[in-house]
Amino acid sequence: MGLDLPAQPLEKSAAASPYRVLARKYRPQSFGELIGQDAMVRTLGNAIATGRIAHAFLLTGVRGVGKTSTARLVAKALNCIGPDGQGGPTIDPCGVCEPCRAIAEGRHIDVTEMDAASHTGVDDVREIIEAVRYSAVSARFKIYIIDEVHMLSKNAFNALLKTLEEPPAHVKFLFATTEVNKVPVTVLSRCQRFDLRRIPAEALVDHFRRITEIEQVSIEPDALLMIARAAEGSARDGLSLLDQAIAHGGGEVKTEAVRDMLGLADRGRIRRLLSLLLAGDASGSLAELDEAQALGIDPAALLRGLMEQLHAASRAKAGRGGDPLASAEERAASEELGASLGWSQLHRLWQLLLKGLSDVSLAPDPNEAAAMVLLRLVHAADLPDPAALIARLQGQGEGTVTAPTPRAAPPPAAPRAEAPAPQPQATSSLPGSFRDLVSLLEAKGKPLRAVQLTGQVGLIRFAAGDIALKPLQPLGANFARELEADLRAVTGASWQVTLSDGEAEPSLAAQERMEEERARDAILAEPSVAAVLSAFPETKLETVNPKDAQHA
């Protein structure tokens, strides 16, 4: 693995130098050690091989994916002279020549690193502008690495523009930022941009495993997986957590210790809680939450664990398999869960958890917010699947509509046994099409809602009690909820409205216009009409409203 300092024998490095944190010790020293950024490395390699080297590069991405490390590697690649001193720019810098070693140690006179967070003013940029006029002292290129470039002031950016657009041939600029949206477009247009991706958990697991082997640290596979997932695609964050876990365990990393350190719930607890929620067991779900709270488990981590379970079940249901890093037992559980839940229920639970995660982060007491989220999930799990409801309405289902997940139902009271269930009566006359539904809204005193559904949305899916729409215009944050309330008022049945960016039909208004155009074209194609238009060229075919014709 690469080190900040020149390579040393592994067995001697710990004793020969003071301790350095893993994130510094294993900073990539070559493009081959840069994990998860293969596309960028390939592009840079081709550019260097063909001599098409841009004068400015912008590296963007979340924290810890290798932006600054990449900038230093580019500086080495452009200035490497090879072990014999005769080499040129290369994607595989030797690491032993004087420019490579000086850049790795941060002492090369022609490679300047500047932290824009602490040097934000125009005076700092003016120093760079003055210095670029002079040739490099000993390197092939004079290179300026500006980290967190979005922190520069507006005046500083403006001062840099001219130099950035037409720098001297011996100067290269390398910018790094986590917030590319704050960089002016005028700067972006003058740079070759590379978006560094989050590093997949599988790649992080392999990377961390190699490091623990070099460090001679014993670590359990599940602990390694937890750290990789908690890193959220950041190698630096993951190495910091690994460092902490090694210190916490005294050189031996156990799964339980990592779970306690991260405030996570074990997967068995998550599956048990999800089963209680789907069974509608409110008391058992809250008891599980209380136990997790007593163990110091973060309520947000608990909700994220539930979301992971639902995501794995959805992937399994779609035929894409579960998490490749999960055990065979976990993948089998995901397949079983996906088979037992309908798509609408999976989507509904996911949206509730997503909203609940936001509530927990904003609430004064996260545990209270988590409890309310679990109660909402219990209620949602008890709702019937729209597909089962439709089957019942069409006479294809059993005598009662039940939730897709089995649960013990209380014995019915005597009066309810004598009276027919009210739900089929309330929904027996539901509109059979989306167009009929819009007409019903207009007839029932909801003209504004009918106008919205006519011209501002496209239909993705329609079934009794379930609509999916694609907004064609801004509709407001509460549109779906308000539409559900209006549909319940005019039909007497519960509806689920989903807004999505999927493929949709044209709006009803657009369909009407297309029908009018087709009818118009058919009329114009009639021989008699064509003859009239030929004889009287100024004749026009007009559409007349019947109401207007009555008053004419």
Coordinates of C-alpha atoms in Angstrom, one line a residue:
M1 CA 0.0 0.0 0.0
G2 CA 1.1 3.6 -0.5
L3 CA 2.5 5.7 2.2
D4 CA 3.0 9.5 2.6
L5 CA 6.7 8.8 3.2
P6 CA 9.0 6.7 1.0
A7 CA 8.3 3.0 1.1
Q8 CA 9.7 1.1 4.1
P9 CA 9.8 -2.5 5.1
L10 CA 6.4 -3.3 6.6
E11 CA 7.9 -5.1 9.7
K12 CA 10.1 -2.1 10.5
S13 CA 7.8 0.8 9.7
A14 CA 5.9 0.8 13.0
A15 CA 9.1 0.9 15.1
A16 CA 11.1 3.3 12.8
S17 CA 8.5 6.1 12.7
P18 CA 5.9 7.6 15.0
Y19 CA 2.4 6.4 14.7
R20 CA 0.4 7.8 11.8
V21 CA -3.4 7.3 11.4
L22 CA -4.3 4.8 8.7
A23 CA -6.0 7.5 6.5
R24 CA -2.5 9.2 6.1
K25 CA -0.4 6.1 6.2
Y26 CA -2.3 4.4 3.3
R27 CA -2.9 7.5 1.1
P28 CA -2.6 6.3 -2.5
Q29 CA 0.9 6.8 -4.0
S30 CA 0.0 5.6 -7.5
F31 CA -3.0 5.5 -9.7
G32 CA -3.1 1.7 -9.3
E33 CA -3.7 2.2 -5.5
L34 CA -6.6 4.7 -6.2
I35 CA -9.7 2.5 -5.7
G36 CA -13.1 3.0 -7.2
Q37 CA -12.1 5.6 -9.9
D38 CA -11.2 3.4 -12.9
A39 CA -13.0 5.6 -15.5
M40 CA -11.1 8.8 -14.4
V41 CA -7.8 6.9 -14.4
R42 CA -8.4 5.6 -17.9
T43 CA -9.3 9.1 -19.2
L44 CA -6.2 10.6 -17.6
G45 CA -4.0 7.8 -18.9
N46 CA -5.2 8.3 -22.5
A47 CA -4.8 12.1 -22.2
I48 CA -1.2 11.8 -21.0
A49 CA -0.3 9.1 -23.6
T50 CA -1.6 11.2 -26.5
G51 CA -0.3 14.5 -25.1
R52 CA -3.8 16.0 -24.8
I53 CA -3.2 17.3 -21.3
A54 CA -5.7 20.1 -20.2
H55 CA -4.4 23.2 -18.6
A56 CA -6.9 23.0 -15.7
F57 CA -8.6 20.1 -13.9
L58 CA -11.5 20.2 -11.5
L59 CA -11.9 17.2 -9.2
T60 CA -15.3 16.9 -7.4
G61 CA -16.9 14.4 -5.2
V62 CA -17.9 13.7 -1.6
R63 CA -15.3 13.7 1.2
G64 CA -12.7 11.0 1.2
V65 CA -13.0 9.6 -2.3
G66 CA -9.5 10.8 -3.3
K67 CA -9.7 14.3 -4.7
T68 CA -6.6 15.7 -3.2
S69 CA -4.7 12.4 -3.6
T70 CA -5.6 12.4 -7.3
A71 CA -4.4 16.0 -7.7
R72 CA -1.0 15.0 -6.2
L73 CA -0.8 11.9 -8.4
V74 CA -1.5 14.0 -11.5
A75 CA 1.3 16.4 -10.4
K76 CA 3.6 13.4 -10.0
A77 CA 2.5 11.9 -13.4
L78 CA 3.2 15.2 -15.2
N79 CA 6.6 15.8 -13.6
C80 CA 8.0 12.3 -13.3
I81 CA 11.4 11.8 -15.0
G82 CA 11.8 8.1 -14.4
P83 CA 14.5 6.3 -12.4
D84 CA 17.1 7.1 -15.1
G85 CA 16.1 10.8 -15.3
Q86 CA 15.0 10.5 -19.0
G87 CA 11.3 9.7 -18.7
G88 CA 8.4 11.9 -19.7
P89 CA 4.8 12.4 -18.4
T90 CA 3.3 9.0 -17.5
I91 CA 0.2 7.6 -15.9
D92 CA 2.5 5.3 -13.9
P93 CA 5.0 7.6 -12.1
C94 CA 8.0 5.8 -10.8
G95 CA 7.9 7.1 -7.3
V96 CA 11.7 7.0 -6.9
C97 CA 12.9 10.0 -9.0
E98 CA 13.5 13.2 -7.2
P99 CA 10.3 15.0 -8.5
C100 CA 8.1 12.0 -7.4
R101 CA 9.7 11.8 -3.9
A102 CA 9.6 15.6 -3.4
I103 CA 5.9 15.8 -4.4
A104 CA 5.0 12.9 -2.2
E105 CA 6.7 14.6 0.7
G106 CA 5.1 18.0 0.0
R107 CA 8.4 19.8 -0.5
H108 CA 8.6 20.3 -4.3
I109 CA 9.2 24.0 -5.1
D110 CA 7.2 23.9 -8.3
V111 CA 4.1 22.2 -6.8
T112 CA 2.1 24.6 -4.6
E113 CA -0.9 23.4 -2.5
M114 CA -3.3 26.1 -1.3
D115 CA -6.2 25.6 1.0
A116 CA -8.9 27.9 -0.3
A117 CA -10.8 27.6 3.0
S118 CA -8.1 29.7 4.7
H119 CA -6.9 31.7 1.7
T120 CA -10.1 33.0 0.3
G121 CA -9.2 36.6 -0.8
V122 CA -8.2 38.2 -4.0
D123 CA -4.7 38.9 -2.6
D124 CA -4.0 35.2 -2.3
V125 CA -5.0 34.6 -5.9
R126 CA -3.0 37.7 -7.0
E127 CA 0.2 36.0 -5.7
I128 CA -0.5 33.0 -7.9
I129 CA -1.2 35.3 -10.9
E130 CA 2.2 37.0 -10.4
A131 CA 4.0 33.7 -9.9
V132 CA 2.7 31.9 -13.0
R133 CA 4.7 34.3 -15.3
Y134 CA 8.0 32.6 -14.2
S135 CA 9.0 29.2 -15.5
A136 CA 9.3 26.2 -13.3
V137 CA 12.5 26.0 -11.3
S138 CA 13.3 22.3 -11.7
A139 CA 10.1 20.5 -12.8
R140 CA 8.5 20.1 -16.2
F141 CA 5.3 21.9 -15.1
K142 CA 4.6 24.4 -12.4
I143 CA 1.4 23.0 -10.7
Y144 CA -1.1 24.7 -8.4
I145 CA -3.3 22.5 -6.3
I146 CA -6.2 24.5 -4.8
D147 CA -8.3 22.5 -2.3
E148 CA -11.9 23.3 -1.5
V149 CA -11.8 25.8 -4.3
H150 CA -15.5 26.7 -3.9
M151 CA -14.4 28.7 -0.8
L152 CA -12.7 31.4 -2.9
S153 CA -14.5 34.8 -2.8
K154 CA -16.2 36.1 -5.9
N155 CA -13.5 38.7 -6.5
A156 CA -10.8 36.0 -6.2
F157 CA -12.6 33.9 -8.8
N158 CA -12.9 36.9 -11.1
A159 CA -9.2 37.7 -10.7
L160 CA -8.3 34.1 -11.6
L161 CA -10.4 33.8 -14.8
K162 CA -8.1 35.3 -17.3
T163 CA -5.0 33.4 -16.1
L164 CA -7.1 30.2 -15.9
E165 CA -8.3 30.6 -19.5
E166 CA -4.9 31.3 -21.0
P167 CA -2.2 30.1 -18.6
P168 CA 1.5 29.8 -19.7
A169 CA 2.3 26.5 -21.3
H170 CA 4.4 25.5 -18.2
V171 CA 1.5 25.9 -15.7
K172 CA -1.3 23.5 -14.7
F173 CA -4.1 24.1 -12.3
L174 CA -5.7 21.3 -10.2
F175 CA -8.9 22.2 -8.3
A176 CA -10.6 20.0 -5.7
T177 CA -14.1 20.7 -4.2
T178 CA -16.9 18.9 -2.4
E179 CA -19.5 21.5 -3.5
V180 CA -19.1 22.0 -7.2
N181 CA -22.4 23.8 -7.4
K182 CA -20.8 26.8 -5.6
V183 CA -18.0 27.1 -8.3
P184 CA -18.9 29.8 -10.8
V185 CA -19.9 28.5 -14.3
T186 CA -17.2 30.7 -15.8
V187 CA -14.6 28.7 -13.9
L188 CA -16.2 25.3 -14.7
S189 CA -16.2 26.1 -18.4
R190 CA -12.4 26.6 -18.3
C191 CA -11.6 23.3 -16.6
Q192 CA -11.7 19.6 -17.5
R193 CA -14.0 18.2 -14.9
F194 CA -13.8 14.7 -13.2
D195 CA -16.5 13.5 -10.9
L196 CA -15.0 11.1 -8.4
R197 CA -17.6 8.5 -7.4
R198 CA -18.4 7.1 -4.0
I199 CA -16.4 3.9 -3.5
P200 CA -18.6 0.8 -3.5
A201 CA -18.8 -1.1 -0.2
E202 CA -17.4 -4.2 -1.8
A203 CA -14.2 -2.3 -2.8
L204 CA -13.9 -0.8 0.6
V205 CA -14.2 -4.2 2.3
D206 CA -11.3 -5.5 0.1
H207 CA -9.2 -2.4 0.7
F208 CA -9.7 -2.5 4.5
R209 CA -9.0 -6.3 4.6
R210 CA -5.7 -5.8 2.9
I211 CA -4.8 -3.0 5.4
T212 CA -5.7 -5.1 8.4
E213 CA -3.5 -7.9 7.1
I214 CA -0.6 -5.5 6.7
E215 CA -1.2 -4.1 10.2
Q216 CA -1.6 -7.7 11.5
V217 CA -5.0 -6.9 13.1
S218 CA -7.6 -9.6 13.6
I219 CA -11.0 -8.4 12.4
E220 CA -14.2 -10.3 12.1
P221 CA -15.8 -10.2 8.6
D222 CA -19.1 -8.7 9.8
A223 CA -17.2 -6.0 11.6
L224 CA -15.4 -5.2 8.4
L225 CA -18.7 -5.0 6.5
M226 CA -20.2 -2.7 9.1
I227 CA -17.3 -0.3 8.8
A228 CA -17.4 -0.3 5.0
R229 CA -21.2 0.5 5.1
A230 CA -20.8 3.2 7.7
A231 CA -18.1 4.9 5.6
E232 CA -20.8 5.7 3.0
G233 CA -18.4 5.5 0.0
S234 CA -15.6 7.4 1.7
A235 CA -12.2 5.7 2.1
R236 CA -11.0 8.3 4.5
D237 CA -14.1 8.0 6.8
G238 CA -13.8 4.2 6.7
L239 CA -10.1 4.2 7.6
S240 CA -10.8 6.6 10.5
L241 CA -13.5 4.2 11.7
L242 CA -11.2 1.3 11.3
D243 CA -8.5 3.1 13.3
Q244 CA -11.0 3.8 16.1
A245 CA -12.2 0.2 16.1
I246 CA -8.7 -1.1 16.3
A247 CA -8.0 1.2 19.3
H248 CA -11.3 0.3 20.9
G249 CA -10.6 -3.5 20.7
G250 CA -7.0 -3.2 21.6
G251 CA -5.7 -4.6 18.3
E252 CA -8.6 -7.1 17.8
V253 CA -11.8 -6.0 16.2
K254 CA -15.0 -7.8 17.2
T255 CA -18.4 -7.4 15.5
E256 CA -20.2 -6.5 18.8
A257 CA -17.6 -3.9 19.6
V258 CA -18.0 -2.2 16.2
R259 CA -21.8 -2.3 16.6
D260 CA -21.6 -0.6 20.0
M261 CA -19.1 1.9 18.6
L262 CA -21.3 2.9 15.7
G263 CA -24.6 2.7 17.6
L264 CA -26.0 0.1 15.2
A265 CA -28.6 -2.6 15.7
D266 CA -27.8 -6.2 14.7
R267 CA -29.6 -7.6 11.7
G268 CA -31.5 -10.1 13.7
R269 CA -33.0 -7.3 15.8
I270 CA -33.9 -5.4 12.6
R271 CA -35.6 -8.4 11.1
R272 CA -37.4 -9.1 14.3
L273 CA -38.7 -5.5 14.5
L274 CA -39.8 -5.6 10.9
S275 CA -41.8 -8.8 11.5
L276 CA -43.5 -7.1 14.4
L277 CA -44.4 -4.0 12.3
L278 CA -45.8 -6.1 9.5
A279 CA -47.8 -8.2 11.9
G280 CA -49.4 -4.9 13.3
D281 CA -48.0 -5.5 16.8
A282 CA -47.7 -2.0 18.1
S283 CA -46.9 -3.0 21.7
G284 CA -44.2 -5.4 20.6
S285 CA -42.6 -2.9 18.2
L286 CA -42.4 -0.2 20.9
A287 CA -40.9 -2.7 23.3
E288 CA -38.3 -3.6 20.8
L289 CA -37.6 0.2 20.3
D290 CA -37.3 0.6 24.1
E291 CA -34.8 -2.2 24.3
A292 CA -32.7 -0.8 21.5
Q293 CA -32.8 2.6 23.3
A294 CA -31.5 1.0 26.5
L295 CA -28.6 -0.6 24.5
G296 CA -27.7 2.8 23.2
I297 CA -28.7 2.1 19.6
D298 CA -29.2 5.3 17.5
P299 CA -32.9 5.5 16.5
A300 CA -31.9 6.9 13.1
A301 CA -29.6 3.8 12.6
L302 CA -32.6 1.6 13.5
L303 CA -34.7 3.2 10.8
R304 CA -31.9 3.0 8.2
G305 CA -31.6 -0.7 9.1
L306 CA -35.3 -1.2 8.3
M307 CA -34.8 0.7 5.0
E308 CA -31.9 -1.6 4.1
Q309 CA -34.1 -4.7 4.7
L310 CA -36.9 -3.3 2.5
H311 CA -34.4 -2.3 -0.2
A312 CA -32.9 -5.8 -0.2
A313 CA -36.4 -7.3 -0.3
S314 CA -37.3 -5.1 -3.3
R315 CA -34.2 -6.1 -5.2
A316 CA -34.9 -9.7 -4.5
K317 CA -38.5 -9.3 -5.7
A318 CA -37.3 -7.6 -8.9
G319 CA -35.1 -10.5 -9.6
R320 CA -31.8 -8.6 -9.1
G321 CA -30.7 -10.5 -6.0
G322 CA -29.9 -9.2 -2.5
D323 CA -26.8 -7.5 -1.2
P324 CA -23.7 -9.4 -2.6
L325 CA -22.0 -8.8 0.7
A326 CA -24.8 -10.4 2.7
S327 CA -24.8 -13.9 3.9
A328 CA -26.8 -16.7 2.3
E329 CA -29.2 -16.6 5.3
E330 CA -29.8 -12.8 4.8
R331 CA -30.4 -13.2 1.1
A332 CA -32.9 -16.0 1.7
A333 CA -34.7 -13.8 4.3
S334 CA -34.8 -10.9 1.7
E335 CA -36.3 -13.2 -0.9
E336 CA -38.9 -14.5 1.5
L337 CA -39.8 -11.0 2.6
G338 CA -40.0 -9.7 -1.0
A339 CA -42.3 -12.6 -2.0
S340 CA -44.7 -11.9 1.0
L341 CA -45.1 -8.2 0.3
G342 CA -46.8 -6.5 -2.7
W343 CA -45.0 -3.7 -4.6
S344 CA -47.5 -1.1 -3.3
Q345 CA -46.8 -2.1 0.3
L346 CA -43.0 -2.0 -0.2
H347 CA -43.2 1.4 -1.8
R348 CA -45.5 2.7 1.0
L349 CA -43.3 1.4 3.8
W350 CA -40.2 2.9 2.1
Q351 CA -41.8 6.3 1.8
L352 CA -42.9 6.2 5.4
L353 CA -39.4 5.3 6.6
L354 CA -37.8 8.0 4.4
K355 CA -40.1 10.6 5.9
G356 CA -39.6 9.2 9.4
L357 CA -35.8 9.4 9.0
S358 CA -36.2 13.1 8.4
D359 CA -38.6 13.5 11.3
V360 CA -36.1 11.8 13.7
S361 CA -33.3 14.1 12.6
L362 CA -35.4 17.2 13.2
A363 CA -37.3 16.2 16.4
P364 CA -36.2 17.4 19.8
D365 CA -36.3 13.8 21.1
P366 CA -35.3 11.4 18.4
N367 CA -36.6 8.4 20.3
E368 CA -40.1 9.8 20.6
A369 CA -40.1 10.6 16.9
A370 CA -38.9 7.0 16.1
A371 CA -41.8 5.6 18.2
M372 CA -44.3 7.7 16.2
V373 CA -42.7 6.4 13.0
L374 CA -43.1 2.8 14.1
L375 CA -46.7 3.4 14.9
R376 CA -47.3 4.8 11.5
L377 CA -45.7 1.8 10.0
V378 CA -47.9 -0.5 12.1
H379 CA -51.0 1.3 10.7
A380 CA -49.7 1.1 7.1
A381 CA -48.9 -2.6 7.4
D382 CA -52.6 -3.2 8.2
L383 CA -53.9 -1.5 5.1
P384 CA -55.1 -3.9 2.3
D385 CA -53.0 -4.3 -0.8
P386 CA -54.7 -2.4 -3.7
A387 CA -54.3 -5.5 -5.9
A388 CA -56.2 -7.6 -3.4
L389 CA -58.9 -4.9 -3.1
I390 CA -59.3 -4.8 -6.9
A391 CA -59.6 -8.6 -7.1
R392 CA -62.3 -8.4 -4.4
L393 CA -64.2 -5.8 -6.3
Q394 CA -64.1 -7.8 -9.5
G395 CA -65.3 -10.9 -7.6
Q396 CA -62.0 -12.8 -8.0
G397 CA -60.9 -12.8 -4.3
E398 CA -62.2 -14.3 -1.1
G399 CA -65.1 -13.1 0.9
T400 CA -62.9 -10.6 2.9
V401 CA -60.1 -8.3 2.0
T402 CA -57.0 -8.8 4.1
A403 CA -53.6 -7.3 4.4
P404 CA -51.0 -9.3 2.4
T405 CA -49.0 -10.1 5.6
P406 CA -50.7 -12.8 7.8
R407 CA -51.7 -11.6 11.2
A408 CA -54.1 -12.8 13.9
A409 CA -57.4 -11.0 13.5
P410 CA -59.7 -10.5 16.5
P411 CA -63.0 -12.3 16.5
P412 CA -65.7 -10.2 14.8
A413 CA -68.4 -8.6 17.0
A414 CA -72.0 -10.0 16.6
P415 CA -73.5 -7.0 14.9
R416 CA -70.8 -6.9 12.3
A417 CA -71.4 -10.6 11.5
E418 CA -75.0 -9.9 10.6
A419 CA -74.4 -6.8 8.5
P420 CA -72.6 -6.9 5.2
A421 CA -69.2 -5.2 5.0
P422 CA -69.5 -1.6 4.0
Q423 CA -66.3 -1.3 1.9
P424 CA -67.6 -3.1 -1.3
Q425 CA -70.8 -0.9 -1.2
A426 CA -68.7 2.2 -0.9
T427 CA -66.5 1.3 -3.8
S428 CA -68.8 -0.7 -6.0
S429 CA -69.3 2.3 -8.4
L430 CA -65.7 3.5 -8.6
P431 CA -64.9 5.1 -12.0
G432 CA -63.6 2.6 -14.5
S433 CA -61.0 4.9 -16.1
F434 CA -59.0 8.0 -15.4
R435 CA -61.1 10.1 -17.7
D436 CA -64.3 9.0 -15.9
L437 CA -62.7 9.9 -12.6
V438 CA -61.9 13.4 -13.8
S439 CA -65.5 13.8 -15.0
L440 CA -66.7 12.6 -11.6
L441 CA -64.6 15.2 -9.8
E442 CA -66.1 17.9 -12.0
A443 CA -69.6 16.7 -11.4
K444 CA -69.1 16.5 -7.7
G445 CA -68.0 20.2 -7.3
K446 CA -64.3 19.8 -7.7
P447 CA -63.7 21.7 -11.0
L448 CA -60.2 23.0 -10.1
R449 CA -59.0 19.6 -9.3
A450 CA -60.5 18.3 -12.6
V451 CA -58.6 21.1 -14.4
Q452 CA -55.3 20.0 -12.8
L453 CA -55.8 16.3 -13.7
T454 CA -56.8 17.3 -17.3
G455 CA -53.9 19.4 -18.3
Q456 CA -51.1 19.2 -15.7
V457 CA -50.4 15.5 -15.2
G458 CA -49.8 12.4 -17.3
L459 CA -51.2 9.0 -16.3
I460 CA -48.7 6.3 -15.5
R461 CA -51.1 3.7 -13.9
F462 CA -54.8 3.6 -13.0
A463 CA -56.7 1.1 -11.0
A464 CA -59.5 1.3 -8.5
G465 CA -58.0 2.9 -5.4
D466 CA -54.5 3.4 -6.9
I467 CA -53.3 6.1 -9.3
A468 CA -49.7 6.9 -10.4
L469 CA -49.2 10.3 -12.1
K470 CA -46.4 12.2 -13.7
P471 CA -46.4 15.9 -13.0
L472 CA -46.1 18.0 -16.1
Q473 CA -46.2 21.3 -14.2
P474 CA -45.4 22.2 -10.5
L475 CA -48.3 20.9 -8.4
G476 CA -47.3 21.8 -4.9
A477 CA -45.9 19.7 -2.1
N478 CA -49.2 18.5 -0.8
F479 CA -50.9 17.7 -4.1
A480 CA -50.9 13.9 -3.7
R481 CA -52.4 14.1 -0.1
E482 CA -55.0 16.7 -1.1
L483 CA -56.0 14.6 -4.2
E484 CA -56.4 11.5 -2.0
A485 CA -58.7 13.5 0.3
D486 CA -60.8 14.8 -2.7
L487 CA -61.1 11.3 -4.2
R488 CA -62.2 9.9 -0.8
A489 CA -64.8 12.6 -0.6
V490 CA -66.4 12.0 -4.0
T491 CA -66.0 8.2 -4.1
G492 CA -66.3 7.1 -0.5
A493 CA -63.2 4.9 -0.9
S494 CA -59.5 5.2 0.1
W495 CA -57.1 6.1 -2.7
Q496 CA -53.4 6.0 -3.0
V497 CA -51.8 8.6 -5.2
T498 CA -48.2 8.3 -6.3
L499 CA -46.2 11.0 -8.1
S500 CA -43.4 9.7 -10.3
D501 CA -41.1 10.7 -13.2
G502 CA -41.8 7.5 -15.0
E503 CA -43.1 7.0 -18.6
A504 CA -46.6 8.4 -18.8
E505 CA -49.4 9.0 -21.2
P506 CA -49.9 12.6 -22.5
S507 CA -52.3 14.7 -20.5
L508 CA -56.0 14.4 -21.2
A509 CA -56.0 17.9 -22.7
A510 CA -53.1 16.9 -25.0
Q511 CA -55.0 13.7 -26.0
E512 CA -58.1 15.7 -26.8
R513 CA -56.0 18.0 -29.0
M514 CA -54.5 15.0 -30.8
E515 CA -58.0 13.6 -31.4
E516 CA -59.2 16.9 -32.8
E517 CA -56.2 17.0 -35.1
R518 CA -56.8 13.4 -36.3
A519 CA -60.5 14.3 -36.9
R520 CA -59.5 17.4 -38.8
D521 CA -57.0 15.5 -41.0
A522 CA -59.7 12.9 -41.8
I523 CA -62.1 15.6 -42.8
L524 CA -59.6 17.4 -45.0
A525 CA -58.8 14.1 -46.7
E526 CA -62.4 13.7 -47.9
P527 CA -62.5 14.1 -51.7
S528 CA -65.5 16.5 -51.5
V529 CA -63.8 18.7 -48.9
A530 CA -60.6 18.7 -50.8
A531 CA -62.5 19.8 -54.0
V532 CA -64.1 22.7 -52.1
L533 CA -60.8 23.8 -50.7
S534 CA -59.2 23.6 -54.2
A535 CA -62.0 25.7 -55.7
F536 CA -62.0 28.2 -52.9
P537 CA -58.4 28.5 -51.6
E538 CA -59.3 31.0 -48.9
T539 CA -61.7 28.6 -47.3
K540 CA -60.8 27.5 -43.7
L541 CA -62.0 24.6 -41.6
E542 CA -63.1 25.9 -38.2
T543 CA -64.2 24.1 -35.1
V544 CA -67.5 25.4 -33.8
N545 CA -68.6 24.9 -30.2
P546 CA -72.2 23.5 -30.1
K547 CA -73.2 26.0 -27.4
D548 CA -71.9 28.9 -29.6
A549 CA -73.9 27.5 -32.6
Q550 CA -77.1 27.6 -30.6
H551 CA -76.7 31.3 -29.9
A552 CA -75.6 32.1 -33.4

